[in-house]
Amino acid sequence: MNREMTGAEMVVQAFADNGVAHVFGYPGGAVLPIYDALFQQKNVKHVLVRHEQGAVHAAEGYARSTGKVGAVVVTSGPGATNAVTGLADALMDSIPVVCLTGQVPTHLIGNDAFQECDTVGITRPCTKHNYLVKNIADLSRILHEAFYVAASGRPGPVVVDIPKDIQFATGTYTSPSNAGHKTYKPRVQGDPDKIKAAVELMATAKRPLFYTGGGVINSGPQASRLLRELVRLTKFPITSTLMGLGAYPASDPQWLGMLGMHGTYEANWAMHECDVMINVGARFDDRITGRLDAFAPKSKKIHIDIDPSSINKNVKADIGIIGDCANVLGDMLDAWRASDAKTDTKALTGWMKQIDGWRARNCLAYRNSKDVIKPQYAIERLYALTRDRDVYITTEVGQHQMWAAQFFKFEEPKRWMTSGGLGTMGYGIPAAVGVQMAHPKSLVIDIAGEASVQMTMQEMSTAAQYRLPIKIFILNNQYMGMVRQWQELLHGGRYSESYSEALPDFVKLAEAYHGVGIRCDKPVDLDSAIQEMINIDKPVIFDCLVDPAENCFPMIPSGKAHNEMLLGDVAGDLEKAIDEKGKVLV
Amino acid sequence: MSTPDATTTHYPAAPASERSERHTLSVLVDNEPGVLARVIGLFSGRGYNIESLTVSETEHQKHLSRMTIVTTGTPMVIEQIRHQLERLVPVHRVLDLTVGGPAIDRELAMVKVRGKGDNRVEALRLADAFRARVIDASIESFVFEITGRSDKIDQFVDLMLPLGLVEVSRTGVVAISRGPLGM
Ligand SMILES: Cc1ncc(C[n+]2csc(CCOP(=O)(O)OP(=O)(O)O)c2C)c(N)n1
Ligand SMILES: [Mg+2]
């Protein structure tokens, strides 16, 4: 359908036509026409955040928990620069977001006009793609293209920078076509020969391991379903990255837990010893591989990824399969069944026995206490008391994030929203706002640190305004715990600037934001306090005072291999465990 | 924190056995604003080398430009560069001319030489030997135009140095595959 309308009306129409029900944003001079158009309609609901970074994180939370594209509108200049952290976050974690930025009128571009910045220049390296719209005739096509590019292939953020005069101008609106894009046509179907070769290799495996990542989640529920089918059919053990949690149920006996820097002993040792690795939608990030030249040294590697540049980037794949996880997993299942490929059951039994040996180390064990709440215990209780509910978890960044990944068990995809690639403190509250907006009836909890939450605390106000009963569960250790842990291990225990001084009274803070504050500092009170939090139909800040000295283990120190992992027990002798070479790594 | 140098880091860029190679890439892109910035930003942002880069519109009707990029890296890095370029939305195709069969590459340079007497005669004689053309002349100077492979131009410039070389302007490499097929 082609219709005459203003650029601002096209924006709103394009939102509606691309399935956007909620848009997160913040007004300003350069987007006033868009806000005027939003005001005059009912299809698209605008959610007013308190900082543009929050708008993007909220859109990310929305996108990750629904599988839809998150939408954002911000103004020019500071609105756009404030959004940059969110965009970089979405790029690193491959989250589909369309962010519209206002721009000064076209005739002023380049003149250092009020609130002008080179938005496409600034956001070029932190978006999948971006556009500056210079002609109203291009606007509707670009808007539809933005949604297409954000969602297809490896998803990511797309910025459309729209000068104010273009928003006022009148032109012809064209509806989205499913023609796709003239150049951007990601390959989604895997090469059948390589799939066949992969299945043959899997059938020869004596010590196989699935290593899955965020790609399985991004691909959609079908990919998780097929993954489960393939894992159960082959009986191979499986581990996943931080981003991939939930694709495979944590309660299943074949599940080894997360791998990587703070992954489980069994997952990392299995990675080190495996002879065939099947990487599905993960990218051999340095947090996973540790020391590259000692990474999974005995393995042949199958790597499935939708992004050709992921294959052979850090680690050479023996079989690289480019395609969407769901398609490739489906084809692998067919190929496995069609051939008479069989798992080497005898070898697998031995392999599982070996894995059980590692499991028996009980690497997540910690010394509990009656007097002080251990952070691990807090997460265990939080999990136990919420596991039968419809629950979504977001996190901030730090020790609490790793403990959440270790102790909260996910059975389903899209329930776990954390900033993995960029590691953005301040992600959790706005992400929870976005998740709760999409799932008003669900229990949405931000597992947080007392330092991180102060980066985007103002989004409590957003939660209050829209009656979003998000729960901010702070593991308050009075330290930037992860920084303190590194300083303990690497810098002689000199805790330079990592103490959380002059903390606000989080209970009063919650009340100031029209929410409810709960404080708990005794293990005996924890269950009832958590129960109370769950029952409150308002935003809650839960100030859980935990042991300030606790460290997060297991840990593979920077520059070390998987078999050089530190366990909690050896904490006494930690400093020697990291050598000079490891210290320079982040 | 200090910066890790190549000897202290535990993240080797590539196994030591892989040597750096020079490759010429042909990249077909939409001729739209910002496309050059995307490509250059990709190279600087990811720490790839650019030895030479040329770009010009080649098909006006279709708004297509063609870039020729000469880069160096280990085979793994070269493969990365190709895939990273293909990931850019306005990029149509990337062809590695160094592995894609025989290819021809050329560069054009303008070389200004100032001198009198024997030097002037010698410069002209050498220019003739290199098939360089005189495109500007004054009583005490010449501007030569020379086309050829980069190493030939290097050689010519070296020879002009003692004869009064003033300045050089070079186009960078353009390249195309041999045979009847296009990219
Ligand atoms: C925006 C940002 N700044 C700095 C960092 C570096 N950093 C990583 S973890 C961390 C400490 C987080 O402290 P807290 O939120 O209290 O979590 P804890 O580790 O104590 O659980 C810091 C400063 C970061 N990840 N993000
Ligand atoms: Mg803390």
Short mmCIF file of C-alpha atoms in Angstrom, two decimals, chain A residues 91 120 124 127-131 134 145 149 154 181-184 286-287 289-293 307-316 322 486 490-491 558-560 579 581-586, chain B residues 1-5 7-13 18 28-30 32-39 41 45-46 48 62 64 75-77 79-80 82-93:
data_model
loop_
_atom_site.label_atom_id
_atom_site.label_comp_id
_atom_site.label_asym_id
_atom_site.label_seq_id
_atom_site.Cartn_x
_atom_site.Cartn_y
_atom_site.Cartn_z
CA LEU A 91 26.58 -5.70 18.57
CA VAL A 120 26.71 7.58 11.63
CA ARG A 124 29.62 2.85 12.45
CA THR A 127 26.38 -1.18 14.73
CA LYS A 128 25.81 -3.94 12.24
CA HIS A 129 24.86 -1.22 9.77
CA ASN A 130 23.71 2.37 9.85
CA TYR A 131 22.04 4.91 7.59
CA LYS A 134 18.98 12.44 3.20
CA GLU A 145 15.68 -2.48 5.44
CA VAL A 149 19.23 -6.24 8.47
CA ARG A 154 23.70 -12.80 12.63
CA HIS A 181 17.97 -6.83 0.38
CA LYS A 182 19.93 -6.40 -2.81
CA THR A 183 23.30 -7.32 -1.34
CA TYR A 184 22.74 -8.58 2.19
CA ASP A 286 38.86 -15.61 24.83
CA ARG A 287 36.73 -16.09 27.94
CA THR A 289 39.36 -20.67 25.15
CA GLY A 290 41.81 -19.31 27.69
CA ARG A 291 45.29 -19.83 26.33
CA LEU A 292 44.71 -20.42 22.64
CA ASP A 293 47.63 -22.69 21.86
CA ASP A 307 28.54 -15.66 10.35
CA PRO A 308 31.31 -16.86 8.02
CA SER A 309 33.78 -14.54 9.77
CA SER A 310 33.34 -16.47 13.02
CA ILE A 311 34.78 -19.58 11.48
CA ASN A 312 38.59 -19.76 11.63
CA LYS A 313 38.76 -16.38 13.40
CA ASN A 314 40.38 -17.54 16.64
CA VAL A 315 40.45 -21.28 16.26
CA LYS A 316 40.82 -23.30 13.08
CA ILE A 322 27.95 -21.80 7.55
CA TRP A 486 41.54 -9.74 40.38
CA LEU A 490 47.13 -10.25 40.50
CA HIS A 491 48.00 -7.11 42.37
CA SER A 558 44.13 -15.19 32.12
CA GLY A 559 46.80 -16.76 30.01
CA LYS A 560 46.21 -20.23 31.39
CA ASP A 579 52.41 -15.50 36.17
CA LYS A 581 52.45 -13.01 31.35
CA GLY A 582 48.92 -13.54 32.57
CA LYS A 583 48.83 -10.22 34.37
CA VAL A 584 48.82 -8.12 31.24
CA LEU A 585 45.74 -9.84 29.90
CA VAL A 586 42.31 -8.56 30.77
CA MET B 1 48.34 -2.16 32.96
CA SER B 2 51.15 -2.40 30.49
CA THR B 3 50.46 -3.34 26.93
CA PRO B 4 51.29 -6.88 25.99
CA ASP B 5 53.86 -7.05 23.24
CA THR B 7 56.59 -11.83 23.16
CA THR B 8 54.62 -11.65 26.40
CA THR B 9 51.08 -12.25 25.23
CA HIS B 10 49.53 -15.65 25.53
CA TYR B 11 47.20 -14.96 22.64
CA PRO B 12 49.37 -15.64 19.63
CA ALA B 13 47.96 -13.96 16.54
CA GLU B 18 52.21 -19.22 9.34
CA LEU B 28 32.58 -4.65 -5.43
CA VAL B 29 30.51 -2.20 -3.37
CA ASP B 30 27.48 0.00 -3.64
CA GLU B 32 26.96 5.15 -1.45
CA PRO B 33 28.13 7.69 1.11
CA GLY B 34 30.21 6.18 3.87
CA VAL B 35 31.14 2.95 2.13
CA LEU B 36 34.84 3.84 2.00
CA ALA B 37 34.72 4.80 5.69
CA ARG B 38 33.20 1.42 6.49
CA VAL B 39 35.98 -0.42 4.73
CA GLY B 41 37.23 1.61 9.61
CA GLY B 45 39.45 -1.17 13.90
CA ARG B 46 40.61 -4.75 13.54
CA TYR B 48 44.64 -5.14 9.48
CA LYS B 62 24.18 0.33 -11.04
CA LEU B 64 28.76 0.19 -8.24
CA PRO B 75 46.45 -16.92 5.64
CA MET B 76 44.05 -16.96 8.62
CA VAL B 77 44.02 -13.16 8.78
CA GLU B 79 40.53 -15.19 5.26
CA GLN B 80 39.18 -13.07 8.12
CA ARG B 82 37.65 -11.39 3.24
CA HIS B 83 34.82 -12.56 5.51
CA GLN B 84 34.73 -9.31 7.46
CA LEU B 85 34.46 -7.36 4.20
CA GLU B 86 31.66 -9.63 3.02
CA ARG B 87 29.81 -8.91 6.25
CA LEU B 88 29.50 -5.21 5.41
CA VAL B 89 26.00 -4.60 4.13
CA PRO B 90 26.90 -2.55 0.99
CA VAL B 91 29.54 -5.05 -0.14
CA HIS B 92 28.45 -7.21 -3.09
CA ARG B 93 31.46 -9.42 -3.59
#
